[in-house]
Amino acid sequence: MTLTVKERRMTPVSELIAVEHTDLYIGGAWSRGSDSERIDVQDPASGEVIASVASATLDDARAAADAAAVAAPAWASRPPRERAEILRRAFELMIRDKEKLAELMVRENGKPMAEARAEAVYAAEFFRWFSEEAVRNIGSLSIAPSGQNRILVIHQPIGVSLLVTPWNFPAAMATRKIGPALAAGCTVILKPASETPLTALAVAGLLEEAGVPRGVVNVIPSRQSSKVVAALLEDGRVRKLSFTGSTEVGRILLAKAAEGIVSCSMELGGNAPFLVLADADLDAAVEGALVAKMRNTGQSCVAANRFYVEAPVLERFTGTLADAMAKMPVGGGLEPEVKVGPVINRPARDKIAGLVERAVHNGAKVLTGGKAPDRPGCFYQPTVLAEVSPDEAILKEEIFGPVAPVVRFDGIDEAIAMANRTERGLVSYVYTRDLARGLRIAEALEAGMIGLNRGLISDPAAPFGGVKESGLGREGSHEGLLEFLETKYIGTGW
Ligand code: SIN
């Protein structure tokens, strides 16, 4: 990948970086595809169109499925050590190019540079982790209770996999799926979000450089996403769907996948509660809250969406959080010192504004923020709302923005009941100095992941995923590899 960095700060991307890859990547070749119209990629900080990317049609999607199906047998039978070494090279190349990838993410997603750098490393780590997991496809052999035969269990690649990724973490959500799929011996078709296709295409360029054979990875941004994904789910050769996105879209894809009995791993929406107990280390709790709330300007499935604070520490925690959020500089991601970028687009900003307005109308108090700043671009001020009613809409919907609504609780049973009062169950955060109590609460919370005295739970070595309507399956860790493997039992007599 060659991105020539000419200049930083608020220069339009067209003058800032030469984006090498703006075409589809199918069967090891870069192609303009068969759609004459392309996807305009916009910088959410300025609204400027920064690149135009090829858009896959149904014919292009079929070509990608053909390429992935042709490449599948050779990739599946390649020694795991060789697959591991290719992934390891991809990790090293991503680290080599982390600065360029970070700039690309700032421009197409809007996240501040420091966060984009952190994401580039986080994303690369999925390749490193799964390069190590590629050689750990472990089966088992046991004796049947009758003693008559042996039970031999092996795990084989599930087959051609369709990976559908969101715009909020354009690099990490791609590598979190490509890494385990390739490690398991599957070939893939990646359909990145239309808002952020440049990073995914850049990652494809690095995989090519790392030695991934033709057809093993195919990347097809499309402005007809739903049609393209539906066609691939009907294709018959696609045996796996791994999706990260909203619960609403996930539900539609699950129904579609059911028609062809396609295996699904779904990482869907969250509505994370953040519990602060009276005995918590409040400085640590505020620090954790800032990460859990403000990472990626609040646009994360694992973002703290609702703060429940025990009465004796309510005022101190809320006041300190408001002071800290008020000091966070808002601006374009390439501006130095900026900590809070724009949200992805105008509808996202309007939704946030609507939720805040409604909560305030119903009696919530604005401690800081509470409106969009007076500047162009899709910005919203870091906002803390106190005295939010426990039934307020802002506590039921994923805010996906820099707004922290705070609710008081009296007693841990009330807090657990309020935290679990949602159909979602991705992550919950708990702050307490009493570890035993914290672990008991962690067991009672209905979530796939718990941050106990931690505001950041994401780690390639940990199983990431939710319960209830937050999803199916896990990504990262050894479990992430298993999602791309199928179990085969061989009843054996000897
Ligand atoms: C997400 O928001 O979907 C993923 C966040 C993460 O991996 O930390």
Short mmCIF file of C-alpha atoms and ligand atoms in Angstrom, two decimals:
data_model
loop_
_atom_site.label_atom_id
_atom_site.label_comp_id
_atom_site.label_asym_id
_atom_site.label_seq_id
_atom_site.Cartn_x
_atom_site.Cartn_y
_atom_site.Cartn_z
CA MET A 1 0.00 0.00 0.00
CA THR A 2 1.37 3.44 -0.84
CA LEU A 3 -0.30 6.36 0.82
CA THR A 4 1.77 9.47 0.35
CA VAL A 5 1.37 11.74 3.34
CA LYS A 6 1.81 15.28 2.12
CA GLU A 7 0.49 17.34 4.95
CA ARG A 8 -1.51 17.12 8.18
CA ARG A 9 -4.16 19.27 9.88
CA MET A 10 -7.40 20.25 8.16
CA THR A 11 -6.28 19.88 4.57
CA PRO A 12 -8.84 18.07 2.39
CA VAL A 13 -7.90 14.44 1.95
CA SER A 14 -7.73 14.87 -1.79
CA GLU A 15 -4.66 17.02 -1.14
CA LEU A 16 -3.51 15.06 1.84
CA ILE A 17 -3.12 11.42 0.91
CA ALA A 18 -3.12 9.51 -2.32
CA VAL A 19 -5.49 6.63 -1.65
CA GLU A 20 -4.14 3.70 -3.61
CA HIS A 21 -7.10 1.33 -3.42
CA THR A 22 -10.56 2.51 -4.42
CA ASP A 23 -11.62 -0.47 -6.54
CA LEU A 24 -13.13 -3.85 -5.73
CA TYR A 25 -10.71 -6.63 -4.84
CA ILE A 26 -11.90 -9.88 -6.42
CA GLY A 27 -9.88 -13.00 -7.18
CA GLY A 28 -6.60 -11.23 -6.45
CA ALA A 29 -7.26 -8.40 -8.93
CA TRP A 30 -8.39 -4.79 -8.48
CA SER A 31 -11.49 -4.16 -10.54
CA ARG A 32 -13.74 -1.18 -11.20
CA GLY A 33 -16.69 -3.59 -11.17
CA SER A 34 -19.71 -3.41 -13.42
CA ASP A 35 -21.49 -0.42 -11.82
CA SER A 36 -20.63 2.85 -13.52
CA GLU A 37 -21.73 4.76 -10.40
CA ARG A 38 -19.29 4.83 -7.51
CA ILE A 39 -19.63 5.39 -3.76
CA ASP A 40 -18.73 8.86 -2.52
CA VAL A 41 -16.80 8.63 0.74
CA GLN A 42 -17.30 11.70 2.94
CA ASP A 43 -15.23 13.18 5.71
CA PRO A 44 -17.76 13.57 8.56
CA ALA A 45 -15.77 16.47 10.01
CA SER A 46 -16.19 18.62 6.90
CA GLY A 47 -18.75 16.87 4.71
CA GLU A 48 -16.19 16.91 1.91
CA VAL A 49 -16.15 13.99 -0.53
CA ILE A 50 -12.69 12.53 -0.07
CA ALA A 51 -12.72 9.59 -2.48
CA SER A 52 -14.93 7.67 -4.83
CA VAL A 53 -14.98 3.90 -4.50
CA ALA A 54 -16.22 1.19 -6.87
CA SER A 55 -19.59 -0.28 -5.96
CA ALA A 56 -20.21 -4.01 -6.37
CA THR A 57 -23.25 -5.19 -8.30
CA LEU A 58 -24.87 -8.63 -8.05
CA ASP A 59 -22.58 -9.79 -10.89
CA ASP A 60 -19.52 -8.59 -8.97
CA ALA A 61 -20.77 -10.37 -5.85
CA ARG A 62 -21.14 -13.57 -7.86
CA ALA A 63 -17.62 -13.13 -9.22
CA ALA A 64 -16.36 -12.76 -5.63
CA ALA A 65 -18.20 -15.94 -4.60
CA ASP A 66 -16.74 -17.76 -7.64
CA ALA A 67 -13.23 -16.62 -6.69
CA ALA A 68 -13.68 -17.57 -3.01
CA ALA A 69 -15.12 -20.99 -3.94
CA VAL A 70 -12.31 -21.77 -6.39
CA ALA A 71 -9.63 -20.78 -3.88
CA ALA A 72 -11.24 -22.65 -0.97
CA PRO A 73 -9.89 -26.23 -1.35
CA ALA A 74 -6.23 -25.20 -1.74
CA TRP A 75 -6.44 -22.72 1.16
CA ALA A 76 -8.17 -25.27 3.42
CA SER A 77 -5.48 -27.85 2.74
CA ARG A 78 -2.57 -25.45 3.13
CA PRO A 79 -0.54 -26.41 6.24
CA PRO A 80 -1.74 -24.39 9.25
CA ARG A 81 1.81 -23.17 9.85
CA GLU A 82 1.85 -21.56 6.38
CA ARG A 83 -1.49 -19.88 6.95
CA ALA A 84 -0.15 -18.69 10.31
CA GLU A 85 2.94 -17.19 8.72
CA ILE A 86 0.93 -15.24 6.17
CA LEU A 87 -1.23 -13.81 8.96
CA ARG A 88 1.89 -12.97 10.95
CA ARG A 89 3.25 -11.05 7.92
CA ALA A 90 -0.07 -9.22 7.62
CA PHE A 91 0.27 -8.19 11.30
CA GLU A 92 3.77 -6.84 10.66
CA LEU A 93 2.66 -4.93 7.55
CA MET A 94 -0.23 -3.35 9.42
CA ILE A 95 2.17 -2.20 12.12
CA ARG A 96 4.52 -0.86 9.45
CA ASP A 97 1.65 1.14 7.91
CA LYS A 98 -0.23 2.03 11.08
CA GLU A 99 0.23 5.75 10.62
CA LYS A 100 -1.18 5.66 7.10
CA LEU A 101 -4.08 3.44 8.11
CA ALA A 102 -4.79 5.77 11.03
CA GLU A 103 -4.97 8.81 8.74
CA LEU A 104 -7.31 6.98 6.44
CA MET A 105 -9.59 6.15 9.38
CA VAL A 106 -9.55 9.73 10.63
CA ARG A 107 -10.64 10.96 7.23
CA GLU A 108 -13.39 8.48 6.46
CA ASN A 109 -14.65 7.84 10.00
CA GLY A 110 -13.81 11.07 11.82
CA LYS A 111 -12.17 9.53 14.88
CA PRO A 112 -9.34 11.49 16.52
CA MET A 113 -5.82 10.56 15.41
CA ALA A 114 -4.78 9.00 18.74
CA GLU A 115 -7.81 6.71 18.64
CA ALA A 116 -7.19 5.85 15.00
CA ARG A 117 -3.61 4.87 15.82
CA ALA A 118 -4.90 2.73 18.70
CA GLU A 119 -7.38 1.08 16.37
CA ALA A 120 -4.70 0.32 13.76
CA VAL A 121 -2.71 -1.54 16.43
CA TYR A 122 -5.81 -3.23 17.90
CA ALA A 123 -6.75 -4.36 14.38
CA ALA A 124 -3.26 -5.67 13.62
CA GLU A 125 -3.31 -7.64 16.87
CA PHE A 126 -6.18 -9.76 15.55
CA PHE A 127 -3.85 -10.96 12.77
CA ARG A 128 -1.12 -11.71 15.31
CA TRP A 129 -3.50 -13.50 17.67
CA PHE A 130 -5.04 -15.62 14.91
CA SER A 131 -1.64 -16.38 13.39
CA GLU A 132 -1.00 -18.05 16.76
CA GLU A 133 -4.41 -19.74 16.85
CA ALA A 134 -4.09 -21.11 13.29
CA VAL A 135 -1.88 -23.91 14.62
CA ARG A 136 -4.25 -24.75 17.49
CA ASN A 137 -7.06 -26.50 15.67
CA ILE A 138 -7.29 -29.24 18.25
CA GLY A 139 -9.62 -32.22 18.01
CA SER A 140 -10.15 -35.12 20.40
CA LEU A 141 -10.22 -38.89 20.66
CA SER A 142 -12.20 -40.77 23.28
CA ILE A 143 -13.48 -44.27 23.92
CA ALA A 144 -17.25 -44.76 23.69
CA PRO A 145 -18.77 -45.75 27.08
CA SER A 146 -19.65 -49.16 25.59
CA GLY A 147 -15.98 -49.70 24.79
CA GLN A 148 -17.01 -50.78 21.29
CA ASN A 149 -15.59 -47.91 19.28
CA ARG A 150 -13.52 -44.78 19.37
CA ILE A 151 -14.97 -41.25 19.02
CA LEU A 152 -12.67 -39.19 16.88
CA VAL A 153 -13.54 -35.47 16.60
CA ILE A 154 -11.92 -33.10 14.12
CA HIS A 155 -12.68 -29.50 13.12
CA GLN A 156 -12.75 -28.50 9.46
CA PRO A 157 -13.08 -25.08 7.79
CA ILE A 158 -16.73 -24.15 7.43
CA GLY A 159 -16.22 -22.86 3.88
CA VAL A 160 -16.73 -19.62 2.02
CA SER A 161 -17.52 -16.93 4.57
CA LEU A 162 -19.35 -13.65 4.11
CA LEU A 163 -18.09 -10.94 6.45
CA VAL A 164 -20.19 -7.79 6.85
CA THR A 165 -18.55 -5.00 8.83
CA PRO A 166 -19.66 -1.61 10.21
CA TRP A 167 -18.22 1.90 9.87
CA ASN A 168 -17.35 2.55 13.53
CA PHE A 169 -14.14 0.46 13.64
CA PRO A 170 -13.24 0.16 9.95
CA ALA A 171 -9.98 -1.75 10.49
CA ALA A 172 -10.58 -3.80 13.64
CA MET A 173 -13.97 -5.21 12.67
CA ALA A 174 -12.46 -6.40 9.36
CA THR A 175 -9.40 -8.05 10.91
CA ARG A 176 -11.42 -9.55 13.78
CA LYS A 177 -13.32 -11.55 11.12
CA ILE A 178 -10.67 -12.06 8.40
CA GLY A 179 -8.08 -13.27 10.95
CA PRO A 180 -10.00 -16.26 12.35
CA ALA A 181 -11.54 -17.13 8.98
CA LEU A 182 -8.14 -17.38 7.32
CA ALA A 183 -6.61 -19.14 10.31
CA ALA A 184 -9.38 -21.75 10.15
CA GLY A 185 -8.80 -22.30 6.42
CA CYS A 186 -11.84 -20.43 5.08
CA THR A 187 -11.91 -18.05 2.14
CA VAL A 188 -13.82 -14.79 2.56
CA ILE A 189 -15.89 -12.11 0.91
CA LEU A 190 -15.77 -8.90 2.95
CA LYS A 191 -18.47 -6.29 2.48
CA PRO A 192 -17.40 -3.21 4.41
CA ALA A 193 -19.75 -0.34 5.28
CA SER A 194 -20.23 2.14 2.43
CA GLU A 195 -19.25 4.99 4.77
CA THR A 196 -15.75 3.56 5.38
CA PRO A 197 -14.59 1.30 2.54
CA LEU A 198 -11.11 2.83 2.17
CA THR A 199 -9.60 1.19 5.27
CA ALA A 200 -10.95 -2.24 4.31
CA LEU A 201 -9.49 -1.92 0.82
CA ALA A 202 -6.16 -0.81 2.29
CA VAL A 203 -6.18 -3.92 4.53
CA ALA A 204 -6.85 -6.05 1.42
CA GLY A 205 -3.77 -4.47 -0.19
CA LEU A 206 -1.69 -5.45 2.84
CA LEU A 207 -3.03 -9.01 2.81
CA GLU A 208 -2.07 -9.26 -0.86
CA GLU A 209 1.42 -8.03 0.02
CA ALA A 210 1.57 -10.57 2.87
CA GLY A 211 1.09 -13.38 0.36
CA VAL A 212 -2.59 -14.26 0.67
CA PRO A 213 -3.33 -16.26 -2.50
CA ARG A 214 -5.78 -15.04 -5.12
CA GLY A 215 -9.43 -15.47 -4.23
CA VAL A 216 -8.83 -16.17 -0.54
CA VAL A 217 -9.82 -12.61 0.40
CA ASN A 218 -12.28 -10.60 -1.69
CA VAL A 219 -13.51 -7.12 -0.75
CA ILE A 220 -16.66 -5.69 -2.29
CA PRO A 221 -18.01 -2.36 -1.03
CA SER A 222 -21.45 -1.77 -2.48
CA ARG A 223 -24.10 0.93 -2.56
CA GLN A 224 -26.65 -1.90 -2.89
CA SER A 225 -25.52 -3.58 0.32
CA SER A 226 -28.73 -5.36 1.23
CA LYS A 227 -29.23 -6.84 -2.25
CA VAL A 228 -25.62 -7.97 -2.52
CA VAL A 229 -25.64 -9.56 0.94
CA ALA A 230 -28.99 -11.27 0.28
CA ALA A 231 -27.73 -12.65 -3.05
CA LEU A 232 -24.62 -14.06 -1.39
CA LEU A 233 -26.69 -15.65 1.38
CA GLU A 234 -28.75 -17.34 -1.35
CA ASP A 235 -25.68 -18.44 -3.30
CA GLY A 236 -25.41 -21.88 -1.69
CA ARG A 237 -21.62 -21.81 -1.67
CA VAL A 238 -21.52 -19.25 1.14
CA ARG A 239 -21.68 -21.31 4.36
CA LYS A 240 -20.98 -18.66 6.99
CA LEU A 241 -22.16 -15.15 7.78
CA SER A 242 -20.24 -13.09 10.31
CA PHE A 243 -21.97 -9.76 10.85
CA THR A 244 -21.30 -6.77 13.08
CA GLY A 245 -23.98 -4.08 13.11
CA SER A 246 -27.36 -3.18 14.47
CA THR A 247 -29.79 -5.66 16.01
CA GLU A 248 -32.41 -4.50 13.50
CA VAL A 249 -30.29 -5.41 10.45
CA GLY A 250 -29.00 -8.54 12.21
CA ARG A 251 -32.56 -9.80 12.60
CA ILE A 252 -33.21 -9.40 8.86
CA LEU A 253 -29.96 -11.17 7.96
CA LEU A 254 -30.68 -14.04 10.37
CA ALA A 255 -34.05 -14.58 8.68
CA LYS A 256 -32.39 -14.57 5.27
CA ALA A 257 -29.60 -16.90 6.41
CA ALA A 258 -32.21 -19.29 7.83
CA GLU A 259 -33.48 -20.00 4.30
CA GLY A 260 -30.18 -21.61 3.35
CA ILE A 261 -29.29 -22.76 6.91
CA VAL A 262 -26.17 -20.59 6.78
CA SER A 263 -24.19 -20.56 10.03
CA CYS A 264 -24.27 -17.11 11.67
CA SER A 265 -22.05 -15.22 14.08
CA MET A 266 -23.75 -11.98 14.98
CA GLU A 267 -22.27 -9.10 16.95
CA LEU A 268 -25.25 -6.79 17.37
CA GLY A 269 -26.30 -3.72 19.30
CA GLY A 270 -25.65 -3.02 22.96
CA ASN A 271 -27.13 -0.85 25.69
CA ALA A 272 -24.39 -1.06 28.29
CA PRO A 273 -25.09 -0.11 31.90
CA PHE A 274 -22.22 1.37 33.93
CA LEU A 275 -22.68 0.78 37.67
CA VAL A 276 -20.80 2.86 40.24
CA LEU A 277 -21.15 1.51 43.78
CA ALA A 278 -20.71 3.70 46.83
CA ASP A 279 -17.42 1.97 47.72
CA ALA A 280 -15.88 2.47 44.25
CA ASP A 281 -12.58 4.22 43.67
CA LEU A 282 -14.24 7.28 42.14
CA ASP A 283 -11.20 8.55 40.25
CA ALA A 284 -10.82 5.16 38.61
CA ALA A 285 -14.57 5.05 37.93
CA VAL A 286 -14.51 8.44 36.18
CA GLU A 287 -11.44 7.43 34.18
CA GLY A 288 -13.15 4.17 33.17
CA ALA A 289 -16.37 6.03 32.38
CA LEU A 290 -14.52 8.39 30.03
CA VAL A 291 -13.13 5.44 28.07
CA ALA A 292 -16.33 3.42 28.11
CA LYS A 293 -18.40 6.44 27.06
CA MET A 294 -16.14 8.54 24.86
CA ARG A 295 -14.07 6.03 22.86
CA ASN A 296 -14.87 6.69 19.20
CA THR A 297 -17.10 9.60 20.28
CA GLY A 298 -19.49 7.12 21.89
CA GLN A 299 -20.02 5.26 18.62
CA SER A 300 -19.36 1.74 19.78
CA CYS A 301 -21.58 -1.23 20.57
CA VAL A 302 -19.75 -1.49 23.89
CA ALA A 303 -20.16 2.21 24.76
CA ALA A 304 -21.55 2.86 28.24
CA ASN A 305 -25.10 3.92 27.43
CA ARG A 306 -26.58 4.35 30.93
CA PHE A 307 -24.88 5.29 34.19
CA TYR A 308 -26.34 4.01 37.47
CA VAL A 309 -24.67 5.58 40.49
CA GLU A 310 -25.32 4.74 44.15
CA ALA A 311 -26.86 7.65 46.07
CA PRO A 312 -23.94 8.51 48.44
CA VAL A 313 -21.51 9.09 45.54
CA LEU A 314 -23.97 10.37 42.96
CA GLU A 315 -23.11 14.05 43.11
CA ARG A 316 -19.35 13.59 43.30
CA PHE A 317 -19.18 11.08 40.45
CA THR A 318 -21.53 13.03 38.19
CA GLY A 319 -19.85 16.38 38.86
CA THR A 320 -16.36 15.00 38.23
CA LEU A 321 -17.48 13.24 35.06
CA ALA A 322 -19.14 16.44 33.80
CA ASP A 323 -16.00 18.50 34.53
CA ALA A 324 -13.82 15.99 32.68
CA MET A 325 -16.16 15.78 29.68
CA ALA A 326 -16.47 19.57 29.48
CA LYS A 327 -12.68 19.77 29.08
CA MET A 328 -12.51 17.38 26.11
CA PRO A 329 -11.64 19.33 22.95
CA VAL A 330 -14.03 18.72 20.06
CA GLY A 331 -12.91 18.94 16.44
CA GLY A 332 -11.66 17.24 13.29
CA GLY A 333 -9.57 14.16 14.04
CA LEU A 334 -6.40 15.60 12.52
CA GLU A 335 -6.50 18.72 14.68
CA PRO A 336 -3.92 18.41 17.45
CA GLU A 337 -5.31 17.85 20.97
CA VAL A 338 -8.76 16.87 19.71
CA LYS A 339 -10.34 14.14 21.86
CA VAL A 340 -13.88 14.13 20.48
CA GLY A 341 -14.49 13.83 16.74
CA PRO A 342 -17.68 14.20 14.74
CA VAL A 343 -20.35 11.52 14.68
CA ILE A 344 -20.66 9.66 11.40
CA ASN A 345 -23.37 11.74 9.68
CA ARG A 346 -26.16 14.24 10.14
CA PRO A 347 -28.98 11.74 10.88
CA ALA A 348 -26.80 10.28 13.66
CA ARG A 349 -26.28 13.75 15.13
CA ASP A 350 -29.98 14.59 14.85
CA LYS A 351 -30.93 11.35 16.63
CA ILE A 352 -28.60 12.19 19.52
CA ALA A 353 -29.98 15.73 19.72
CA GLY A 354 -33.55 14.38 19.73
CA LEU A 355 -32.85 11.95 22.61
CA VAL A 356 -31.24 14.71 24.69
CA GLU A 357 -34.05 17.19 23.98
CA ARG A 358 -36.65 14.64 25.01
CA ALA A 359 -34.84 13.74 28.25
CA VAL A 360 -34.46 17.44 29.14
CA HIS A 361 -38.10 18.07 28.33
CA ASN A 362 -38.94 15.27 30.79
CA GLY A 363 -36.89 16.80 33.60
CA ALA A 364 -33.23 15.78 33.07
CA LYS A 365 -30.61 18.43 33.95
CA VAL A 366 -27.78 19.27 31.55
CA LEU A 367 -24.52 19.42 33.53
CA THR A 368 -22.39 20.01 30.45
CA GLY A 369 -22.98 20.10 26.69
CA GLY A 370 -26.53 19.45 25.58
CA LYS A 371 -26.26 20.71 22.03
CA ALA A 372 -24.37 20.62 18.76
CA PRO A 373 -21.48 23.11 18.75
CA ASP A 374 -21.65 26.07 16.43
CA ARG A 375 -19.39 24.76 13.68
CA PRO A 376 -19.82 22.90 10.40
CA GLY A 377 -19.59 19.09 10.39
CA CYS A 378 -21.50 16.46 12.33
CA PHE A 379 -20.40 17.36 15.86
CA TYR A 380 -22.19 17.04 19.20
CA GLN A 381 -20.86 18.38 22.49
CA PRO A 382 -19.79 15.94 25.21
CA THR A 383 -22.89 15.90 27.41
CA VAL A 384 -23.75 14.75 30.92
CA LEU A 385 -27.41 14.56 31.94
CA ALA A 386 -28.34 14.24 35.61
CA GLU A 387 -31.66 13.34 37.22
CA VAL A 388 -32.71 11.23 34.26
CA SER A 389 -35.92 9.33 34.87
CA PRO A 390 -35.35 5.52 34.85
CA ASP A 391 -37.96 5.16 32.07
CA GLU A 392 -36.45 7.77 29.76
CA ALA A 393 -36.05 6.84 26.05
CA ILE A 394 -32.35 7.72 26.10
CA LEU A 395 -31.80 4.75 28.45
CA LYS A 396 -33.55 2.34 26.11
CA GLU A 397 -31.91 3.23 22.79
CA GLU A 398 -28.29 2.99 21.75
CA ILE A 399 -27.23 6.65 21.84
CA PHE A 400 -24.11 6.14 19.68
CA GLY A 401 -22.82 9.55 20.66
CA PRO A 402 -21.00 11.48 23.41
CA VAL A 403 -23.87 11.66 25.89
CA ALA A 404 -23.86 10.21 29.42
CA PRO A 405 -27.28 9.98 31.13
CA VAL A 406 -26.98 9.39 34.88
CA VAL A 407 -29.57 7.71 37.12
CA ARG A 408 -29.39 7.32 40.90
CA PHE A 409 -29.84 3.97 42.62
CA ASP A 410 -30.36 2.93 46.23
CA GLY A 411 -29.15 -0.60 46.85
CA ILE A 412 -27.53 -3.10 44.56
CA ASP A 413 -30.67 -5.13 43.84
CA GLU A 414 -32.27 -2.05 42.31
CA ALA A 415 -29.16 -1.39 40.22
CA ILE A 416 -29.05 -4.96 38.87
CA ALA A 417 -32.76 -4.86 38.06
CA MET A 418 -32.40 -1.56 36.17
CA ALA A 419 -29.25 -2.76 34.38
CA ASN A 420 -30.98 -5.94 33.18
CA ARG A 421 -34.15 -4.13 32.07
CA THR A 422 -33.27 -4.31 28.36
CA GLU A 423 -33.44 -6.80 25.49
CA ARG A 424 -29.75 -6.19 24.87
CA GLY A 425 -26.89 -7.92 26.68
CA LEU A 426 -23.51 -7.11 25.20
CA VAL A 427 -21.48 -5.65 28.06
CA SER A 428 -21.96 -4.19 31.55
CA TYR A 429 -19.48 -2.21 33.61
CA VAL A 430 -19.21 -2.32 37.42
CA TYR A 431 -17.01 -0.27 39.75
CA THR A 432 -16.54 -1.42 43.34
CA ARG A 433 -13.57 -1.95 45.66
CA ASP A 434 -15.13 -5.18 46.96
CA LEU A 435 -14.02 -7.82 44.46
CA ALA A 436 -16.27 -10.58 45.81
CA ARG A 437 -19.28 -8.29 45.58
CA GLY A 438 -18.19 -7.22 42.10
CA LEU A 439 -18.00 -10.84 40.96
CA ARG A 440 -21.43 -11.64 42.41
CA ILE A 441 -22.87 -8.66 40.53
CA ALA A 442 -21.01 -9.73 37.37
CA GLU A 443 -22.74 -13.12 37.60
CA ALA A 444 -26.14 -11.48 38.01
CA LEU A 445 -25.79 -9.07 35.08
CA GLU A 446 -27.26 -10.33 31.82
CA ALA A 447 -24.38 -9.59 29.46
CA GLY A 448 -21.80 -11.51 27.46
CA MET A 449 -18.98 -9.35 28.81
CA ILE A 450 -18.34 -7.52 32.07
CA GLY A 451 -15.88 -4.72 32.72
CA LEU A 452 -15.14 -5.07 36.45
CA ASN A 453 -13.23 -1.93 37.46
CA ARG A 454 -12.36 -1.52 33.77
CA GLY A 455 -13.83 0.75 31.11
CA LEU A 456 -12.26 -1.10 28.17
CA ILE A 457 -12.88 -4.81 27.67
CA SER A 458 -11.84 -5.25 24.02
CA ASP A 459 -8.90 -7.61 23.58
CA PRO A 460 -8.12 -9.97 20.69
CA ALA A 461 -7.39 -12.73 23.21
CA ALA A 462 -10.81 -12.40 24.93
CA PRO A 463 -14.18 -13.75 23.73
CA PHE A 464 -16.16 -10.72 22.52
CA GLY A 465 -19.92 -11.12 22.13
CA GLY A 466 -23.32 -10.73 23.66
CA VAL A 467 -26.38 -12.49 25.02
CA LYS A 468 -30.08 -11.76 24.45
CA GLU A 469 -30.57 -9.54 21.38
CA SER A 470 -26.92 -8.51 21.31
CA GLY A 471 -25.86 -11.47 19.25
CA LEU A 472 -24.75 -15.02 18.70
CA GLY A 473 -21.25 -16.44 18.92
CA ARG A 474 -17.95 -14.90 19.96
CA GLU A 475 -15.11 -13.11 18.21
CA GLY A 476 -11.48 -13.06 19.30
CA SER A 477 -9.90 -15.68 21.62
CA HIS A 478 -9.91 -19.38 20.69
CA GLU A 479 -13.70 -19.22 20.45
CA GLY A 480 -13.38 -16.82 17.52
CA LEU A 481 -11.54 -19.53 15.58
CA LEU A 482 -14.23 -22.11 16.35
CA GLU A 483 -16.87 -19.89 14.70
CA PHE A 484 -15.21 -20.67 11.35
CA LEU A 485 -14.80 -24.41 11.96
CA GLU A 486 -17.28 -27.23 11.72
CA THR A 487 -17.09 -30.24 14.00
CA LYS A 488 -16.84 -33.65 12.36
CA TYR A 489 -17.24 -36.85 14.39
CA ILE A 490 -15.73 -40.03 12.99
CA GLY A 491 -16.99 -43.16 14.74
CA THR A 492 -13.99 -45.45 14.52
CA GLY A 493 -13.39 -49.09 15.21
CA TRP A 494 -9.94 -50.62 15.39
C1 SIN B 1 -17.96 -2.48 18.31
O1 SIN B 1 -18.33 -1.39 18.67
O2 SIN B 1 -18.71 -3.18 17.62
C2 SIN B 1 -16.63 -3.09 18.63
C3 SIN B 1 -15.87 -2.37 19.64
C4 SIN B 1 -14.59 -3.07 20.03
O3 SIN B 1 -14.15 -4.04 19.43
O4 SIN B 1 -14.02 -2.62 21.00
#
